[in-house]
mmCIF file of C-alpha atoms in Angstrom:
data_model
loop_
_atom_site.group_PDB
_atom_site.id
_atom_site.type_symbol
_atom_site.label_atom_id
_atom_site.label_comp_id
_atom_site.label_asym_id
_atom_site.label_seq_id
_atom_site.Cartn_x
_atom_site.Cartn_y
_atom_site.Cartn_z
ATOM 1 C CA UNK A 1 167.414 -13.458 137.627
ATOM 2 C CA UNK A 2 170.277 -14.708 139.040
ATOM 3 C CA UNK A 3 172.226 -15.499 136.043
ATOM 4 C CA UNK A 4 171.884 -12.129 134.962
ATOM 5 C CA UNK A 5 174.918 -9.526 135.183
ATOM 6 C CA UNK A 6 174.312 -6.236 137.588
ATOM 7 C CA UNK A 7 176.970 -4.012 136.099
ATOM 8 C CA UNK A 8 178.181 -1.619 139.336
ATOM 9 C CA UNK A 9 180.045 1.502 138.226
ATOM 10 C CA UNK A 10 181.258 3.385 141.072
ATOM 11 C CA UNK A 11 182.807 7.089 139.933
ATOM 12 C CA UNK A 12 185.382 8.334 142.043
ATOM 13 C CA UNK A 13 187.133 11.980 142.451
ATOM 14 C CA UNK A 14 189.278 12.509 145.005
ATOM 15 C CA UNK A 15 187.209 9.801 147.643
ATOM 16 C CA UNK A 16 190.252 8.295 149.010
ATOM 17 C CA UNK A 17 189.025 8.151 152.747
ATOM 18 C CA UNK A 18 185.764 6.529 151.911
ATOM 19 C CA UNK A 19 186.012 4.439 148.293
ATOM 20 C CA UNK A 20 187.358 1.170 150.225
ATOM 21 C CA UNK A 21 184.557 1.332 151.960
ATOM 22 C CA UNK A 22 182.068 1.343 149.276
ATOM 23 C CA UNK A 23 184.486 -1.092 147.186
ATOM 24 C CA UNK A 24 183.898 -3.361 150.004
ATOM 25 C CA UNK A 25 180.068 -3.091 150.193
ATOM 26 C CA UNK A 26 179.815 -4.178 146.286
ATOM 27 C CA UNK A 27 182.149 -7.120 147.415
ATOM 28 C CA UNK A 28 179.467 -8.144 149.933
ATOM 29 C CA UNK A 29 176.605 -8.278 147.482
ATOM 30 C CA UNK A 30 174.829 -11.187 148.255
ATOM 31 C CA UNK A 31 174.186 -11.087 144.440
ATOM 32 C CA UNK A 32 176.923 -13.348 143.016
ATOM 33 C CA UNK A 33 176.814 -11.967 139.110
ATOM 34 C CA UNK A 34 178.099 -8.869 139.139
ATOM 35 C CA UNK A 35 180.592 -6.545 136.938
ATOM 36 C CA UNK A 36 182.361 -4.123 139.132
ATOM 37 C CA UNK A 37 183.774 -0.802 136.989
ATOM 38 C CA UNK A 38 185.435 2.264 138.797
ATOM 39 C CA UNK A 39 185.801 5.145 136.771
ATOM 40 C CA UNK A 40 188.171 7.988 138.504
ATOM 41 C CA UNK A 41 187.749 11.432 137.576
ATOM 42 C CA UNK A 42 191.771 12.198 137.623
ATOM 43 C CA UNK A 43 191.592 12.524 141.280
ATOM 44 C CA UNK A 44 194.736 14.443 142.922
ATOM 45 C CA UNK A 45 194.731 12.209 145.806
ATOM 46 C CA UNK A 46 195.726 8.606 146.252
ATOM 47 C CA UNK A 47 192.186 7.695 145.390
ATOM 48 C CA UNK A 48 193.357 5.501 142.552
ATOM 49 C CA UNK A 49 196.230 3.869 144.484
ATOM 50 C CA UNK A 50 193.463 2.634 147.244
ATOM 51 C CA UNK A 51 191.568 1.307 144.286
ATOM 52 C CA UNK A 52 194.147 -0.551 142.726
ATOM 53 C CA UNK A 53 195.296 -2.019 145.507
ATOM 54 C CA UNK A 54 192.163 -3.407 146.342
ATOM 55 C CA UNK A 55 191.356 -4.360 142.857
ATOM 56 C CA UNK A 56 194.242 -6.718 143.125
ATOM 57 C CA UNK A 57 193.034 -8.532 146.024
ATOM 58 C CA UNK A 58 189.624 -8.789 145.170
ATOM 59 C CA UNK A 59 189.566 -9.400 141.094
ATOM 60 C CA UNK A 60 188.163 -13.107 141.469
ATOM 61 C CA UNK A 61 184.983 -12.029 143.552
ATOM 62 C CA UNK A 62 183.669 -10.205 140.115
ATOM 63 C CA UNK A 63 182.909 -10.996 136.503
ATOM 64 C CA UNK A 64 184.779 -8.896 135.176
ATOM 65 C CA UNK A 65 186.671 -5.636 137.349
ATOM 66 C CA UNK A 66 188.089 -2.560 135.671
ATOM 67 C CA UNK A 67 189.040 1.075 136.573
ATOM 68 C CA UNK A 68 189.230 3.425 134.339
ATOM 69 C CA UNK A 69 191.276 6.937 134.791
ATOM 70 C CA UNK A 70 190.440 10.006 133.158
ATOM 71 C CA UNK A 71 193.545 12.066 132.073
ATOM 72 C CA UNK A 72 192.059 15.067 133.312
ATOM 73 C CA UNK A 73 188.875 16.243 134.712
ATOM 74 C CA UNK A 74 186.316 15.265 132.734
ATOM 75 C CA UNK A 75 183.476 16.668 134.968
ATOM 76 C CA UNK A 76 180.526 13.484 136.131
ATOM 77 C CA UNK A 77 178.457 12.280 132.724
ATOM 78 C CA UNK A 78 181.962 12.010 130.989
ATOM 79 C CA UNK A 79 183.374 10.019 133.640
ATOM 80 C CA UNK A 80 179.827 8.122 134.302
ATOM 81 C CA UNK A 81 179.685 7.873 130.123
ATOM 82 C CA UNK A 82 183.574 6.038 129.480
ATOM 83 C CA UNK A 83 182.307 3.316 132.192
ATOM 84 C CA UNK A 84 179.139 2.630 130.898
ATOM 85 C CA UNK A 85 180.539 2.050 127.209
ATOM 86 C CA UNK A 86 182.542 -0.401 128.605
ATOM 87 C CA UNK A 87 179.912 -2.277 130.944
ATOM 88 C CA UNK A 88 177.793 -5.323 129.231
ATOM 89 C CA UNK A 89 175.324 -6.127 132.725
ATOM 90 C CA UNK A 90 171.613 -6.326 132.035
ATOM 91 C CA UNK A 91 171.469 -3.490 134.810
ATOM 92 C CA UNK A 92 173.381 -0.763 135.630
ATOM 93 C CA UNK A 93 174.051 -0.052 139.383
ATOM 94 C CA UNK A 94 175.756 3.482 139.730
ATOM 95 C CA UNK A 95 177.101 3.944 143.543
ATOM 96 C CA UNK A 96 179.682 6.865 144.274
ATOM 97 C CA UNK A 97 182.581 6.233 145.586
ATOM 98 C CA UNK A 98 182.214 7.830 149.109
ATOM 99 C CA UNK A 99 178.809 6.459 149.414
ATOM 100 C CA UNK A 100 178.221 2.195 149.456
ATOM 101 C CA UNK A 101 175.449 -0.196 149.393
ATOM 102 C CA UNK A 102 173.645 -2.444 151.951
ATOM 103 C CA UNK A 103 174.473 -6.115 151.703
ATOM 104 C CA UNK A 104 171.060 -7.064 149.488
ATOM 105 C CA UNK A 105 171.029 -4.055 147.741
ATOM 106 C CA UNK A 106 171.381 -5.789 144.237
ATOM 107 C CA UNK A 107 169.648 -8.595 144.413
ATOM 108 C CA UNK A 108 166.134 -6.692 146.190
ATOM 109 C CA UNK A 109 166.577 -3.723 143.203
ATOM 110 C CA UNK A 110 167.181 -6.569 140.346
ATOM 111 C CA UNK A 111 163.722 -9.006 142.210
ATOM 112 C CA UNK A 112 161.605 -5.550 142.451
ATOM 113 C CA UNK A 113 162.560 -4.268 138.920
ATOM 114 C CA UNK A 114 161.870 -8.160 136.962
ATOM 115 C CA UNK A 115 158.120 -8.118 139.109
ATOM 116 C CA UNK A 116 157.151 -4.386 137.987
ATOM 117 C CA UNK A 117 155.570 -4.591 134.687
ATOM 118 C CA UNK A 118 157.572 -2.657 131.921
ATOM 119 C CA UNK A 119 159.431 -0.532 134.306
ATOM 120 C CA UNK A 120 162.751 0.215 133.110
ATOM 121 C CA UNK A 121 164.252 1.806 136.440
ATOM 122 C CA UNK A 122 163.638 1.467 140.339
ATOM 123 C CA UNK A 123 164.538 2.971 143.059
ATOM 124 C CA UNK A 124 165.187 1.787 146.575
ATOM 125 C CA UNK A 125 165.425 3.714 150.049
ATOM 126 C CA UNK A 126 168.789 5.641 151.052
ATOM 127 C CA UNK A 127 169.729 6.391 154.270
ATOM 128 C CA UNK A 128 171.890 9.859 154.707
ATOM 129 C CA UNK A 129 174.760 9.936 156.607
ATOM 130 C CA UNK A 130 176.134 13.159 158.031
ATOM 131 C CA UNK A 131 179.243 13.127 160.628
ATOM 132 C CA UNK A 132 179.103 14.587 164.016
ATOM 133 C CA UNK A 133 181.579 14.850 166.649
ATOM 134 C CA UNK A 134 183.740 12.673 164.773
ATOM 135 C CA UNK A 135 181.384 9.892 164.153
ATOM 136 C CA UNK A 136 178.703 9.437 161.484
ATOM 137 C CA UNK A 137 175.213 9.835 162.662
ATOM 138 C CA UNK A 138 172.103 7.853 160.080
ATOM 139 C CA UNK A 139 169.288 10.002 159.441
ATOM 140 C CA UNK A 140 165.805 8.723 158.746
ATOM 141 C CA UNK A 141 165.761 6.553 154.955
ATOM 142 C CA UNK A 142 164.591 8.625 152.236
ATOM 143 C CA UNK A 143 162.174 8.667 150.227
ATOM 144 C CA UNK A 144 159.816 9.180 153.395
ATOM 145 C CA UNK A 145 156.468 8.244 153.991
ATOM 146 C CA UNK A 146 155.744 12.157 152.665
ATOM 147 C CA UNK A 147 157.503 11.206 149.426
ATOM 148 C CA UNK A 148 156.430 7.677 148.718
ATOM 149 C CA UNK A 149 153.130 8.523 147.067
ATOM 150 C CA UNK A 150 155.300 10.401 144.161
ATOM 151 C CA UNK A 151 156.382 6.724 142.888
ATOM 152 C CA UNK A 152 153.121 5.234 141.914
ATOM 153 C CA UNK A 153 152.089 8.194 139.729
ATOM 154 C CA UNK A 154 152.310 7.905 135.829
ATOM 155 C CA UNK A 155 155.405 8.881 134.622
ATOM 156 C CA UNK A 156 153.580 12.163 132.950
ATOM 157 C CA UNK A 157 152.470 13.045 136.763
ATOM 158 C CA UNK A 158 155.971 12.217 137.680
ATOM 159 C CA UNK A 159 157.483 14.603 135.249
ATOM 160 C CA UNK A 160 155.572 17.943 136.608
ATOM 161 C CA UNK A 161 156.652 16.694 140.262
ATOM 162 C CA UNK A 162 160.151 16.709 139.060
ATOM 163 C CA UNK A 163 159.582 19.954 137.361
ATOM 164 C CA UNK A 164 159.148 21.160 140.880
ATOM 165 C CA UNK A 165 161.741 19.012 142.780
ATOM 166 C CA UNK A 166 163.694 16.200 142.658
ATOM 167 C CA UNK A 167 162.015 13.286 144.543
ATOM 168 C CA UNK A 168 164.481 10.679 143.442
ATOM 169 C CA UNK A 169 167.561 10.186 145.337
ATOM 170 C CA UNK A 170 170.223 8.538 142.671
ATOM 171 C CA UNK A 171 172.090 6.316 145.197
ATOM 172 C CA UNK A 172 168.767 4.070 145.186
ATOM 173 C CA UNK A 173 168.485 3.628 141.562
ATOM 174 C CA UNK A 174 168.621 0.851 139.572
ATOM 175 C CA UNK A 175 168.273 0.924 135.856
ATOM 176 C CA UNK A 176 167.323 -1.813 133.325
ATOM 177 C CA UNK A 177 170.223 -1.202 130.426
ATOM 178 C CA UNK A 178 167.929 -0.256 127.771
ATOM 179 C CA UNK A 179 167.194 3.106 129.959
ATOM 180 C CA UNK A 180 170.499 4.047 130.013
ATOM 181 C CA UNK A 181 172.661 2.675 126.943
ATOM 182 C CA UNK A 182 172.776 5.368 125.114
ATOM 183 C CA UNK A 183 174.515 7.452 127.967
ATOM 184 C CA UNK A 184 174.184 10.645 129.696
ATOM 185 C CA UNK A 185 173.984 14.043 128.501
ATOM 186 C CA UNK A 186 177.659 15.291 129.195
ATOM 187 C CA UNK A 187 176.221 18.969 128.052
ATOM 188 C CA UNK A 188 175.480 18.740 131.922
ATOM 189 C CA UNK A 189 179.211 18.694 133.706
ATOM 190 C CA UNK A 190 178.311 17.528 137.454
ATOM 191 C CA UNK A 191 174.563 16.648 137.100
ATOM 192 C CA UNK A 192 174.072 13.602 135.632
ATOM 193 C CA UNK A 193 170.728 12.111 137.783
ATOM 194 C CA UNK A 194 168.500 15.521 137.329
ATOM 195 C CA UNK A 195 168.189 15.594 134.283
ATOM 196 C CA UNK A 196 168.016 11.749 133.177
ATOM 197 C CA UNK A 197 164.849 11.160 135.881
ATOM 198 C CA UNK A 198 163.164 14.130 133.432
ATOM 199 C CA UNK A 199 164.186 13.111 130.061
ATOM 200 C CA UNK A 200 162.427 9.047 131.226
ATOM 201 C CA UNK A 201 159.858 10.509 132.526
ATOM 202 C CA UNK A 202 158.699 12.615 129.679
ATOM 203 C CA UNK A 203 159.681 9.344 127.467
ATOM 204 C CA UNK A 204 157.013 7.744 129.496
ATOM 205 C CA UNK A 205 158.928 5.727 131.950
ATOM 206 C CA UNK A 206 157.900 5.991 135.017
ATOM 207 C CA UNK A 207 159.960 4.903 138.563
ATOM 208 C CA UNK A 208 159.142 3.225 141.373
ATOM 209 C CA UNK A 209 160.194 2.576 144.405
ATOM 210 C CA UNK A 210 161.431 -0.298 146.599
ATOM 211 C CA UNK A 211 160.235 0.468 150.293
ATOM 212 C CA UNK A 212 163.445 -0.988 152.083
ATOM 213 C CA UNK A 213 167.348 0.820 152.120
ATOM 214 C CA UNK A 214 169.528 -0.070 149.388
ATOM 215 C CA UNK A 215 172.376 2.870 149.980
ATOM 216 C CA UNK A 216 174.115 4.884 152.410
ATOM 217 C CA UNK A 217 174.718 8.116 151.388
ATOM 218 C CA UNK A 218 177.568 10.731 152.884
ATOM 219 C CA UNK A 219 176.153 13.949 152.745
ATOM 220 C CA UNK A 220 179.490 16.120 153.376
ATOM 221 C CA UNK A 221 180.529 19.321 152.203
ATOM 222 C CA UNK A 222 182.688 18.341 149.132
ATOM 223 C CA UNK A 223 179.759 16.792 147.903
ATOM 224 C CA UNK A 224 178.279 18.346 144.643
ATOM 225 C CA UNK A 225 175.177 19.539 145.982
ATOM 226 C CA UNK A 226 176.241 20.542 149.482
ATOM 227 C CA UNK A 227 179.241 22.232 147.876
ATOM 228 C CA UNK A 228 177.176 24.231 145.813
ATOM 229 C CA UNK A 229 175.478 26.462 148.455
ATOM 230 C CA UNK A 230 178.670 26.487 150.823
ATOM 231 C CA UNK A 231 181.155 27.848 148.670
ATOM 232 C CA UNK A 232 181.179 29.543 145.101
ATOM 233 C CA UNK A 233 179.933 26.020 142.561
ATOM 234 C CA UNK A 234 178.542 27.983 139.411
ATOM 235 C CA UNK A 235 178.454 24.989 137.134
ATOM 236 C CA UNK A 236 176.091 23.326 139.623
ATOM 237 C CA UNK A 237 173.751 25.713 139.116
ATOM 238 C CA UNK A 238 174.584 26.031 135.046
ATOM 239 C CA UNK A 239 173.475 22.775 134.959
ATOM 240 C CA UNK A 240 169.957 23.160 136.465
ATOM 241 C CA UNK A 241 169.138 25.627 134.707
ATOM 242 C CA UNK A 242 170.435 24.067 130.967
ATOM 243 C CA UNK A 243 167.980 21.351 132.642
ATOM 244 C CA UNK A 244 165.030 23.965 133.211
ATOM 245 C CA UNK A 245 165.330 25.358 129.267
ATOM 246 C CA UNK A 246 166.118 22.301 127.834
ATOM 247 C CA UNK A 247 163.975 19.717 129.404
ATOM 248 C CA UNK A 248 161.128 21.738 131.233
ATOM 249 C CA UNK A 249 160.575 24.600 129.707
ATOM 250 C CA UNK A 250 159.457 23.203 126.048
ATOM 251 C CA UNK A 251 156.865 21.341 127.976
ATOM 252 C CA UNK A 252 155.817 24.173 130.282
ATOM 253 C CA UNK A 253 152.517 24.688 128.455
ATOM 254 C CA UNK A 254 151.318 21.185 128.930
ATOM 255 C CA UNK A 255 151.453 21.550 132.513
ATOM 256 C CA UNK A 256 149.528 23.310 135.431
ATOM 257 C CA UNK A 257 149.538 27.152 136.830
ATOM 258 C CA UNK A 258 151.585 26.353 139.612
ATOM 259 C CA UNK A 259 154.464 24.615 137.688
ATOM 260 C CA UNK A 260 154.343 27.273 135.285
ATOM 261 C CA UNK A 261 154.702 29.999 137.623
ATOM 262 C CA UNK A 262 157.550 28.063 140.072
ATOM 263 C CA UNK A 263 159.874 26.942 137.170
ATOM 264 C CA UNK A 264 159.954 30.393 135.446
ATOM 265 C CA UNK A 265 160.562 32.060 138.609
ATOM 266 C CA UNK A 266 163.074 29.800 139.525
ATOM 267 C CA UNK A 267 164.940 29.893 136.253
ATOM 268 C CA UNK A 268 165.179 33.658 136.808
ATOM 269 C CA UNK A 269 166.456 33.142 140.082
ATOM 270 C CA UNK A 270 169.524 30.879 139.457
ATOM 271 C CA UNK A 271 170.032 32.744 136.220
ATOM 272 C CA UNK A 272 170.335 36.742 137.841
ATOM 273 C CA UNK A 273 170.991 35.779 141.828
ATOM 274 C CA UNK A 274 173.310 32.879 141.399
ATOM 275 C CA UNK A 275 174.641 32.961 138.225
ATOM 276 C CA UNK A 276 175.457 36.418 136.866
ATOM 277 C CA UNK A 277 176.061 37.674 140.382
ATOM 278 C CA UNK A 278 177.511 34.583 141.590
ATOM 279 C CA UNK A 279 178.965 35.810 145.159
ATOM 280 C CA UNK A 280 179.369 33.816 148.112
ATOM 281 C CA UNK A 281 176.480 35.519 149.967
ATOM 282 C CA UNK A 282 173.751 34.856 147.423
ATOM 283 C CA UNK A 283 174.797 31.212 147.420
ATOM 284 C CA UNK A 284 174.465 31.089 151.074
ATOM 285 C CA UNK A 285 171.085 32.492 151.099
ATOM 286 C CA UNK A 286 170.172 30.006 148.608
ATOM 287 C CA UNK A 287 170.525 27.237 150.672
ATOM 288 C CA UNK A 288 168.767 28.614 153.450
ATOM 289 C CA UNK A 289 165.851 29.059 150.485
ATOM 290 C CA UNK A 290 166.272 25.567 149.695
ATOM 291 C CA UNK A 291 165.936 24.431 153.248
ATOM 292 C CA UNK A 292 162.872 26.299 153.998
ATOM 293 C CA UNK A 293 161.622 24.976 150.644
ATOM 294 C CA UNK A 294 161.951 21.419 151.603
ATOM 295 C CA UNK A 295 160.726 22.241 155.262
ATOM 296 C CA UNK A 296 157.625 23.604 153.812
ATOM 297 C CA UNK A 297 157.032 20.780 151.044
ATOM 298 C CA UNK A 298 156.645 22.619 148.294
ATOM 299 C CA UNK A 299 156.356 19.757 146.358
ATOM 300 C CA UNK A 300 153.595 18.507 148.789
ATOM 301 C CA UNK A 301 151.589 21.581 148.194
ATOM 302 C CA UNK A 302 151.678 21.182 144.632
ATOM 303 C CA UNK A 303 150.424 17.670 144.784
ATOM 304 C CA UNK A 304 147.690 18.188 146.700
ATOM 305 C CA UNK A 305 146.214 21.498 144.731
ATOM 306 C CA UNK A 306 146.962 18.884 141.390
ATOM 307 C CA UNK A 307 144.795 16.356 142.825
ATOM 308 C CA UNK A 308 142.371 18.736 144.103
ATOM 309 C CA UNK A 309 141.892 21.257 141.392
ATOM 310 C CA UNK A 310 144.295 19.744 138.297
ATOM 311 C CA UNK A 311 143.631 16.459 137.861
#
């Protein structure tokens, strides 16, 4: 296991306050074999000065260390795709750049992927990180206790969960190469994790999870998510639903009532509320729609009327 190279490929756009930091964490690994790639995004700030800076006092702790700058904005599976053509690890680590990694991070997601049996991706524990009063306050690791259970279903099971939402927090993940070789689907601008964890699911590859933290993740509002219900993000929301009609919806009538009836009526809502209409108040209220969805586990209901009634 050892001997084997964990490719980490850290994008970066316009991160320069945080991407030493998560530079730094890959430097800690206590892994020793690993292949650090940074792929900027044509950031406007000095992002890639930081970075090459730092790449220049730090080349000999790697295999191999690279960045890579886009000449313009490619948007996130572009930027994700150029590294990975270039990586050669046996896994592939992604970690943005204004997130980073605990110290053991690699070597407890490569140990936990080589003792699960024909599991092609993992996924360890993230803890969020949201700033307060000037300093950054850690919020309870997630997955949770709540969402645990999700990870040791078949990867079928897995797929209608997804279907209802998105379980699997992509700073945690670690994929075997085979999984993700052949790249992401840059038909998606910004949303890269989405719609992989449904396209290896419905391929039959289910993911598990590693009960310990692996990342630290800034949840701040330039990030793509938050940013999308604060201010005016469209393609966000163009991407779920290309993710809904591609990926979802030609598998709708394999699945239960309740999936049925929750994807179609959310496809209808991003498609009139968000997207034709597309003002600043309708985004707004769909955040406060997303919190009360998470703060009434939607996704918990689901599960337990599948196991009672759907099985």
């Amino acid at each position: 296991m050892k001997d084997q190279i964990v490719t980490v490929i850290v994008p970066t756009y316009n991160h320069e306050e945080f991407v030493v930091e998560c530079l730094e964490s890959v430097k800690a690994q206590d892994y020793r074999h690993i292949e650090l790639i940074v792929a900027d995004d044509c950031s406007s700030d000095r992002t890639v000065e930081k970075i090459d800076i730092w790449l220049s006092k730090n080349r000999e702790r790697f295999t191999e260390c690279k960045i890579i700058v886009q000449n313009e904005n490619s948007g996130t599976t572009s930027n994700l795709n150029a590294a990975l053509q270039q990586s050669t690890g046996a896994y592939i680590k992604f970690i943005a750049g204004d997130d980073f990694l605990d110290n053991t991070a690699l070597t407890e997601l490569v140990s936990f992927v080589n003792h699960e049996s024909n599991i092609m991706w993992v996924c360890g524990q993230v803890v969020p990180l949201i700033r307060s009063e000037n300093e950054e306050v850690l919020l309870s690791p997630k997955p949770g206790k709540r969402s645990a259970r999700y990870f040791g279903y078949d990867a079928w099971t897995q797929f209608k969960c997804l279907s209802i939402d998105n379980f699997v927090p992509a700073p945690g993940v670690l994929f075997q190469r085979q999984a993700i070789e052949t790249g992401f689907d840059s038909s998606y601008r910004i949303l890269e994790d989405y719609p992989t964890w449904l396209r290896l699911t419905n391929m039959g590859h289910p993911v598990r999870l590693l009960q310990k933290p692996v990342a630290y993740w800034r949840r701040h509002s330039t990030s793509t998510s938050a940013s999308a219900f604060g201010r005016i993000n469209t393609q966000y929301f163009v991407d779920n639903l290309n993710a809904i009609r591609k990926l979802i919806n030609p598998n709708l009538d394999k699945t239960d009532m309740f999936v049925r009836r929750f994807v179609k009526s959310k496809e209808i809502y991003i498609a009139r509320q968000l997207i034709e209409k597309g003002n600043l108040e309708n985004y707004r209220t769909a955040g406060k729609l997303n919190r009360f969805r998470k703060a009434v586990n939607v996704l918990g209901i689901y599960d337990f009327l599948r196991r009672a009634f759907w099985k």
